[in-house]
Short mmCIF file of C-alpha atoms and ligand atoms in Angstrom, two decimals:
data_model
loop_
_atom_site.label_atom_id
_atom_site.label_comp_id
_atom_site.label_asym_id
_atom_site.label_seq_id
_atom_site.Cartn_x
_atom_site.Cartn_y
_atom_site.Cartn_z
CA MET A 1 -0.01 0.21 -0.07
CA ILE A 2 2.88 2.58 0.41
CA GLU A 3 3.24 4.90 -2.35
CA MET A 4 6.44 5.07 -4.38
CA ASP A 5 7.16 8.80 -4.39
CA TYR A 6 6.74 8.94 -0.30
CA THR A 7 9.44 10.83 1.30
CA SER A 8 11.32 8.70 4.59
CA ASP A 9 9.38 10.58 6.94
CA GLN A 10 5.68 9.70 4.67
CA GLN A 11 6.93 6.12 4.66
CA SER A 12 7.39 5.61 8.16
CA ILE A 13 4.17 7.19 8.80
CA ALA A 14 2.58 4.71 6.50
CA ALA A 15 4.20 1.86 7.94
CA PHE A 16 2.90 3.39 11.11
CA VAL A 17 -0.33 3.37 9.90
CA ASN A 18 -0.39 0.15 8.22
CA LYS A 19 0.79 -1.48 11.70
CA LEU A 20 -1.71 0.60 13.44
CA ALA A 21 -4.57 -0.92 10.93
CA LYS A 22 -3.54 -4.59 12.05
CA THR A 23 -4.69 -3.78 15.60
CA TYR A 24 -7.16 -1.39 14.90
CA ASP A 25 -8.53 -2.57 11.06
CA ARG A 26 -12.10 -1.79 9.69
CA ALA A 27 -13.74 -4.02 11.67
CA TYR A 28 -13.03 -2.43 14.61
CA TRP A 29 -14.09 0.93 12.80
CA VAL A 30 -17.52 -1.01 12.46
CA ARG A 31 -17.77 -2.74 15.39
CA LYS A 32 -17.50 0.60 17.34
CA ALA A 33 -20.62 2.29 14.80
CA GLU A 34 -22.93 -0.48 15.21
CA ASN A 35 -22.26 -0.42 19.17
CA ASN A 36 -23.12 3.13 19.44
CA GLU A 37 -20.21 4.41 20.31
CA TYR A 38 -18.91 7.49 19.66
CA PHE A 39 -15.28 8.04 19.89
CA LEU A 40 -12.28 5.44 18.73
CA HIS A 41 -10.49 5.73 21.98
CA GLU A 42 -8.32 3.11 21.94
CA MET A 43 -6.81 3.69 18.21
CA TRP A 44 -6.95 7.79 19.89
CA ASP A 45 -4.64 6.63 22.59
CA GLU A 46 -2.31 4.88 20.46
CA ILE A 47 -1.96 7.41 17.78
CA ALA A 48 -1.40 9.81 20.77
CA LYS A 49 1.27 7.66 22.63
CA ASN A 50 3.50 7.67 19.25
CA GLY A 51 3.21 11.33 18.88
CA TYR A 52 1.48 11.76 15.86
CA PHE A 53 -1.17 14.49 16.94
CA GLY A 54 1.74 16.88 17.12
CA MET A 55 2.38 16.29 13.77
CA VAL A 56 2.31 19.99 12.41
CA ILE A 57 2.65 21.36 15.61
CA PRO A 58 6.15 23.00 16.68
CA GLU A 59 8.98 21.06 18.82
CA GLU A 60 8.86 23.64 21.32
CA TYR A 61 5.02 22.85 22.06
CA GLY A 62 5.61 19.25 22.16
CA GLY A 63 4.86 18.61 18.10
CA SER A 64 7.43 16.90 15.49
CA ASN A 65 7.04 19.99 13.30
CA LEU A 66 6.16 18.20 10.16
CA ARG A 67 4.85 19.43 7.06
CA TYR A 68 0.84 19.74 5.71
CA SER A 69 1.82 17.41 3.30
CA ASP A 70 3.00 14.48 5.90
CA LEU A 71 -0.05 15.36 7.58
CA ILE A 72 -2.14 14.48 4.33
CA VAL A 73 -0.22 11.08 3.91
CA PHE A 74 -0.93 10.59 7.44
CA LEU A 75 -4.81 10.70 6.74
CA GLU A 76 -5.03 9.14 3.30
CA GLU A 77 -2.87 6.15 5.06
CA LEU A 78 -5.85 6.28 7.85
CA ALA A 79 -8.63 6.27 4.91
CA LYS A 80 -7.16 3.71 2.93
CA HIS A 81 -7.55 1.26 5.54
CA GLY A 82 -11.04 2.32 6.02
CA ILE A 83 -10.35 3.47 9.72
CA ILE A 84 -10.84 7.60 9.44
CA THR A 85 -13.52 9.79 11.61
CA LEU A 86 -14.25 13.21 11.15
CA HIS A 87 -12.42 13.90 14.52
CA PHE A 88 -9.20 14.17 12.70
CA ILE A 89 -10.49 17.53 11.88
CA SER A 90 -8.81 18.34 15.27
CA PHE A 91 -5.61 18.81 13.46
CA PHE A 92 -6.71 22.01 11.51
CA MET A 93 -7.54 23.69 14.99
CA ASP A 94 -3.64 23.03 15.38
CA CYS A 95 -2.98 25.35 12.68
CA ILE A 96 -5.33 28.13 13.59
CA LEU A 97 -3.59 28.39 17.37
CA VAL A 98 0.09 27.98 15.74
CA MET A 99 -0.34 30.47 13.05
CA HIS A 100 -2.26 32.97 15.19
CA GLY A 101 -2.94 32.45 19.18
CA ASP A 102 -0.41 34.60 20.96
CA GLU A 103 2.51 33.00 23.26
CA LYS A 104 0.41 32.35 26.22
CA LEU A 105 -2.53 30.16 24.26
CA LYS A 106 0.41 28.70 22.58
CA ARG A 107 1.94 27.39 25.91
CA ASN A 108 -1.53 26.46 27.24
CA PHE A 109 -3.11 24.69 24.52
CA LEU A 110 -0.51 23.74 21.97
CA PRO A 111 1.13 20.81 24.10
CA LYS A 112 -2.34 19.32 24.76
CA MET A 113 -3.16 19.36 20.86
CA SER A 114 0.35 17.27 20.49
CA SER A 115 -0.19 14.97 23.26
CA GLY A 116 -4.12 13.74 21.96
CA THR A 117 -6.71 16.41 23.47
CA TYR A 118 -9.67 16.37 21.06
CA PHE A 119 -10.73 19.73 20.53
CA SER A 120 -14.23 19.93 18.19
CA PHE A 121 -14.94 23.39 16.29
CA ALA A 122 -18.05 25.02 16.36
CA ILE A 123 -19.03 27.73 13.63
CA THR A 124 -22.26 26.06 12.00
CA GLU A 125 -25.58 27.45 13.11
CA PRO A 126 -29.50 26.64 12.32
CA ASN A 127 -29.41 30.48 10.02
CA ALA A 128 -25.32 30.29 8.94
CA GLY A 129 -24.04 27.24 6.90
CA SER A 130 -22.44 27.71 4.23
CA ASN A 131 -22.94 31.94 5.40
CA THR A 132 -20.58 32.37 7.62
CA PHE A 133 -21.49 35.95 7.91
CA GLU A 134 -24.98 34.93 9.50
CA ILE A 135 -23.43 34.05 12.40
CA THR A 136 -25.26 35.50 15.52
CA THR A 137 -24.00 33.66 18.72
CA ARG A 138 -22.46 36.62 20.67
CA ALA A 139 -19.66 37.00 22.70
CA VAL A 140 -19.18 40.50 25.22
CA ARG A 141 -16.71 41.69 26.68
CA ASP A 142 -17.04 42.08 30.82
CA GLY A 143 -13.59 42.70 32.48
CA ASP A 144 -11.26 39.76 32.50
CA PHE A 145 -13.77 37.57 30.57
CA TYR A 146 -16.16 37.57 27.51
CA ARG A 147 -19.82 36.16 28.27
CA ILE A 148 -21.00 33.95 25.32
CA THR A 149 -24.70 33.59 23.98
CA GLY A 150 -25.98 31.61 20.98
CA GLN A 151 -26.49 28.44 19.22
CA LYS A 152 -24.28 25.82 17.15
CA LEU A 153 -25.49 22.73 15.22
CA PHE A 154 -23.48 19.62 14.05
CA MET A 155 -21.11 20.03 15.82
CA THR A 156 -18.57 16.80 15.46
CA GLY A 157 -17.73 15.42 18.92
CA GLY A 158 -18.87 18.20 21.11
CA ASP A 159 -19.25 15.74 24.14
CA GLU A 160 -16.77 14.04 23.50
CA SER A 161 -13.94 16.90 23.40
CA GLU A 162 -12.38 19.07 26.00
CA TYR A 163 -12.19 21.96 24.47
CA MET A 164 -13.44 23.25 21.49
CA VAL A 165 -12.35 26.57 19.03
CA LEU A 166 -15.62 28.64 19.04
CA VAL A 167 -16.61 31.10 16.17
CA THR A 168 -18.64 34.18 17.74
CA ARG A 169 -19.24 37.90 16.87
CA THR A 170 -18.07 40.33 18.60
CA ILE A 171 -19.79 42.74 16.34
CA PRO A 172 -23.36 42.14 15.17
CA HIS A 173 -23.75 41.61 11.29
CA ASP A 174 -25.92 44.14 10.87
CA GLU A 175 -23.11 46.81 12.32
CA VAL A 176 -20.61 46.38 10.30
CA ASP A 177 -20.42 47.19 6.68
CA ASP A 178 -17.49 44.69 5.71
CA LYS A 179 -19.50 41.89 7.06
CA ARG A 180 -15.83 40.05 7.14
CA SER A 181 -15.32 42.27 10.12
CA GLY A 182 -16.37 41.42 13.73
CA LEU A 183 -16.12 37.85 13.91
CA SER A 184 -13.67 36.35 16.84
CA LEU A 185 -12.77 32.83 17.87
CA PHE A 186 -12.03 31.56 20.97
CA VAL A 187 -10.47 28.48 22.85
CA VAL A 188 -13.64 27.43 25.23
CA ASP A 189 -13.82 24.26 27.37
CA SER A 190 -16.46 22.12 26.32
CA HIS A 191 -17.60 21.83 29.66
CA SER A 192 -17.87 24.95 31.04
CA ASP A 193 -21.15 26.30 32.69
CA GLY A 194 -23.53 27.36 30.53
CA ILE A 195 -22.88 24.81 27.96
CA THR A 196 -25.75 22.10 27.38
CA MET A 197 -25.45 19.85 24.49
CA GLN A 198 -28.06 17.91 22.36
CA PRO A 199 -27.08 14.61 20.59
CA GLN A 200 -28.99 15.11 16.32
CA ASP A 201 -29.36 12.19 14.79
CA VAL A 202 -27.49 12.70 11.70
CA GLU A 203 -27.76 9.48 9.28
CA VAL A 204 -24.60 8.73 8.64
CA PHE A 205 -22.80 5.37 9.85
CA THR A 206 -19.74 6.06 12.03
CA PRO A 207 -18.24 6.09 15.40
CA GLU A 208 -18.81 9.95 16.12
CA ARG A 209 -21.77 11.76 17.08
CA GLN A 210 -22.98 15.43 16.09
CA TYR A 211 -24.33 17.99 18.77
CA THR A 212 -26.41 21.11 19.09
CA VAL A 213 -24.67 23.24 21.51
CA PHE A 214 -26.30 25.47 23.43
CA PHE A 215 -24.36 28.62 25.03
CA ASP A 216 -25.77 30.56 27.77
CA ASP A 217 -24.14 33.52 29.42
CA VAL A 218 -20.69 31.11 29.10
CA LYS A 219 -18.04 33.02 30.71
CA VAL A 220 -14.42 32.31 28.79
CA PRO A 221 -11.10 33.90 30.25
CA ALA A 222 -10.27 36.59 27.85
CA GLU A 223 -7.20 35.24 27.23
CA ASN A 224 -8.77 32.72 25.59
CA ILE A 225 -9.66 34.73 22.52
CA ILE A 226 -7.18 33.70 19.39
CA GLY A 227 -5.32 36.44 18.19
CA GLU A 228 -6.97 39.78 17.86
CA GLU A 229 -11.12 40.78 18.29
CA ASN A 230 -12.63 40.94 15.64
CA LYS A 231 -10.18 39.77 12.88
CA GLY A 232 -11.52 35.92 13.63
CA PHE A 233 -12.37 35.78 9.70
CA ASP A 234 -9.02 35.65 8.45
CA TYR A 235 -7.91 33.22 11.29
CA LEU A 236 -10.66 30.89 10.14
CA PHE A 237 -9.61 30.38 6.63
CA ASP A 238 -5.98 29.40 7.53
CA GLY A 239 -8.19 26.42 9.00
CA LEU A 240 -10.52 26.16 6.64
CA ASN A 241 -8.34 25.88 3.51
CA LEU A 242 -6.51 22.94 5.30
CA GLU A 243 -9.89 21.52 6.50
CA ARG A 244 -10.32 21.33 2.82
CA ILE A 245 -7.09 20.03 2.11
CA VAL A 246 -7.85 17.64 4.93
CA ILE A 247 -11.28 16.13 3.70
CA ALA A 248 -9.70 15.51 -0.18
CA ALA A 249 -7.30 13.34 1.89
CA TYR A 250 -9.96 11.20 3.53
CA SER A 251 -12.03 10.97 0.67
CA ILE A 252 -8.83 9.66 -1.45
CA GLY A 253 -7.95 7.37 1.00
CA LEU A 254 -11.41 5.72 1.09
CA GLY A 255 -11.62 6.02 -2.53
CA LYS A 256 -8.76 3.47 -2.78
CA TYR A 257 -9.91 1.64 0.19
CA ALA A 258 -13.27 1.33 -1.46
CA LEU A 259 -11.25 0.30 -5.09
CA GLU A 260 -9.07 -2.19 -3.66
CA LYS A 261 -11.97 -4.08 -2.69
CA GLY A 262 -13.74 -3.76 -5.63
CA ILE A 263 -10.97 -5.00 -7.55
CA LYS A 264 -10.28 -8.29 -5.02
CA TYR A 265 -14.07 -9.09 -5.37
CA ALA A 266 -13.81 -8.87 -9.15
CA LYS A 267 -10.63 -11.15 -9.12
CA GLU A 268 -12.12 -13.72 -6.64
CA ARG A 269 -15.61 -13.91 -8.00
CA ASN A 270 -16.49 -16.45 -10.51
CA ILE A 271 -19.35 -17.38 -12.63
CA PHE A 272 -18.51 -18.83 -15.95
CA GLY A 273 -15.54 -20.10 -15.18
CA ASP A 274 -13.30 -17.07 -15.41
CA PRO A 275 -13.51 -14.43 -12.84
CA ILE A 276 -15.54 -11.34 -13.39
CA GLY A 277 -12.52 -9.20 -13.58
CA ALA A 278 -11.27 -10.93 -16.81
CA TYR A 279 -14.57 -9.15 -18.46
CA GLN A 280 -13.98 -5.46 -19.93
CA ALA A 281 -17.16 -4.64 -18.63
CA VAL A 282 -15.96 -5.01 -15.04
CA GLN A 283 -12.37 -3.61 -15.93
CA HIS A 284 -13.40 -0.56 -17.41
CA PRO A 285 -15.30 0.95 -14.49
CA LEU A 286 -12.28 -0.22 -12.41
CA THR A 287 -9.92 1.41 -14.28
CA ARG A 288 -12.20 4.56 -14.78
CA ALA A 289 -12.22 4.58 -10.61
CA TYR A 290 -8.40 4.65 -10.66
CA ILE A 291 -7.91 7.15 -13.43
CA LYS A 292 -10.29 9.45 -11.28
CA LEU A 293 -7.99 8.62 -7.87
CA HIS A 294 -4.99 8.88 -9.37
CA LEU A 295 -5.85 12.26 -11.17
CA ALA A 296 -7.17 13.47 -7.06
CA SER A 297 -4.08 12.31 -5.57
CA LEU A 298 -2.28 14.84 -8.05
CA ALA A 299 -4.27 17.50 -7.31
CA ILE A 300 -3.88 17.51 -3.94
CA LYS A 301 -0.24 17.22 -4.27
CA LEU A 302 -0.46 20.47 -5.66
CA GLN A 303 -1.82 21.95 -2.87
CA GLN A 304 -0.38 25.04 -1.02
CA GLY A 305 -1.54 24.39 2.79
CA PRO A 306 -0.66 27.89 4.77
C1 LIG B 1 -21.53 15.11 9.29
C2 LIG B 1 -21.21 16.31 9.61
C3 LIG B 1 -20.52 16.71 10.67
C4 LIG B 1 -20.29 18.27 10.49
N1 LIG B 1 -19.31 18.84 11.74
C5 LIG B 1 -19.62 20.20 11.96
C6 LIG B 1 -18.23 20.38 12.94
O1 LIG B 1 -18.00 19.66 13.33
N2 LIG B 1 -18.73 21.52 13.36
C7 LIG B 1 -19.34 22.90 12.78
O2 LIG B 1 -19.18 24.01 12.90
N3 LIG B 1 -20.51 22.29 11.77
C8 LIG B 1 -20.28 21.09 11.31
N4 LIG B 1 -20.91 20.16 10.20
C9 LIG B 1 -21.86 21.43 9.36
C10 LIG B 1 -21.26 21.51 8.42
O3 LIG B 1 -20.21 22.65 8.09
C11 LIG B 1 -22.34 22.47 7.32
O4 LIG B 1 -23.80 21.41 7.57
C12 LIG B 1 -22.32 23.30 6.08
O5 LIG B 1 -21.22 24.22 6.70
C13 LIG B 1 -23.02 23.51 5.43
O6 LIG B 1 -24.20 24.09 6.05
P1 LIG B 1 -25.61 23.77 5.77
O7 LIG B 1 -26.20 22.42 6.49
O8 LIG B 1 -26.39 25.03 6.87
O9 LIG B 1 -26.77 24.10 4.28
P2 LIG B 1 -26.99 25.53 3.61
O10 LIG B 1 -25.54 26.64 4.10
O11 LIG B 1 -28.15 25.59 4.22
O12 LIG B 1 -26.53 24.73 2.28
C14 LIG B 1 -27.59 24.06 1.54
C15 LIG B 1 -27.28 23.72 0.39
O13 LIG B 1 -27.46 25.13 -0.51
C16 LIG B 1 -25.67 24.80 -1.40
N5 LIG B 1 -25.67 26.36 -1.36
C17 LIG B 1 -25.44 26.85 -0.09
N6 LIG B 1 -24.87 28.43 -0.55
C18 LIG B 1 -24.54 28.43 -1.92
C19 LIG B 1 -24.22 29.13 -2.56
N7 LIG B 1 -24.11 30.53 -3.09
N8 LIG B 1 -24.09 29.06 -4.13
C20 LIG B 1 -24.47 27.62 -4.68
N9 LIG B 1 -24.49 26.79 -3.53
C21 LIG B 1 -25.23 26.82 -2.22
C22 LIG B 1 -24.98 24.10 -0.11
O14 LIG B 1 -23.71 23.84 -1.13
C23 LIG B 1 -25.83 22.96 0.19
O15 LIG B 1 -25.16 22.12 -0.81
C24 LIG B 1 -21.35 18.78 10.19
C25 LIG B 1 -21.74 18.37 8.92
C26 LIG B 1 -21.89 17.19 8.66
C27 LIG B 1 -23.09 16.63 7.94
#
């Protein structure tokens, strides 16, 4: 399964994932999903023990300072084994903090991220999905704190997370001409007073869960703001751009997982004396899938992560 053009770091990453997948394989993943377990704790802990959650975090904060292209290899390799979950988007929270957190925030939270503490992400609201500008969750400064009130939706692993990166408005939408202005990002303890969560019935078969989250006058230390007040939009896109690349890596990996299963079946299934893979009607769609995946892999290699 190891790709020929991997660097030596990337070959080590792929070898680690191959070894991991011998214990935590697709059957483990399916069992968790079937049993309504919402976090792959054992697998997550093994990844943490081996230091992979610090991949794109600088060494002074407990990470190993690898490149985004190495992270992509890690995620694609997991997906190639069919053992990926959306909890891994925790990685793009790292990069928002690395790029925009002040020194104190980095010292407080990056070592936690490096050691595998799960950070969820709260941006979507009932009336602000694709259109982030419409966010109404409000953070108001009150001395050494901000007080936060509002509602988020679809938050993956909200209750399973220790912290979340929360997107708020510090200036309401209708009070700014440039709608990119007035957004602020915070690191929030997911179990702070005033936060309540309700699981959502999202019909996706995975060992994870989405939540509706209510914020009722939640007090967050002012030092937990990421970067400067009102400038969160730019910080956000440094994370969301990486998220797109991360999701693409998942998708390519899962595509390769599905294709490999298809090829295996085409070689095994025998009806008229030959395996069905001997017939062009079966070979052609498999070949088309291979070409599309290969093109997508090339496209992702051209990515310029932040
Ligand atoms: C499994 C899952 C996990 C998720 N995890 C998280 C999470 O951890 N944290 C979080 O905050 N959110 C999460 N989300 C929410 C996700 O980010 C939103 O669903 C997404 O941003 C889209 O918002 P929406 O559902 O409100 O769709 P809408 O914004 O209402 O869009 C509906 C449809 O219209 C299309 N559309 C919208 N605007 C345009 C346009 N201008 N031009 C053309 N088409 C358009 C969209 O592409 C979409 O197909 C998750 C969602 C799912 C399904």
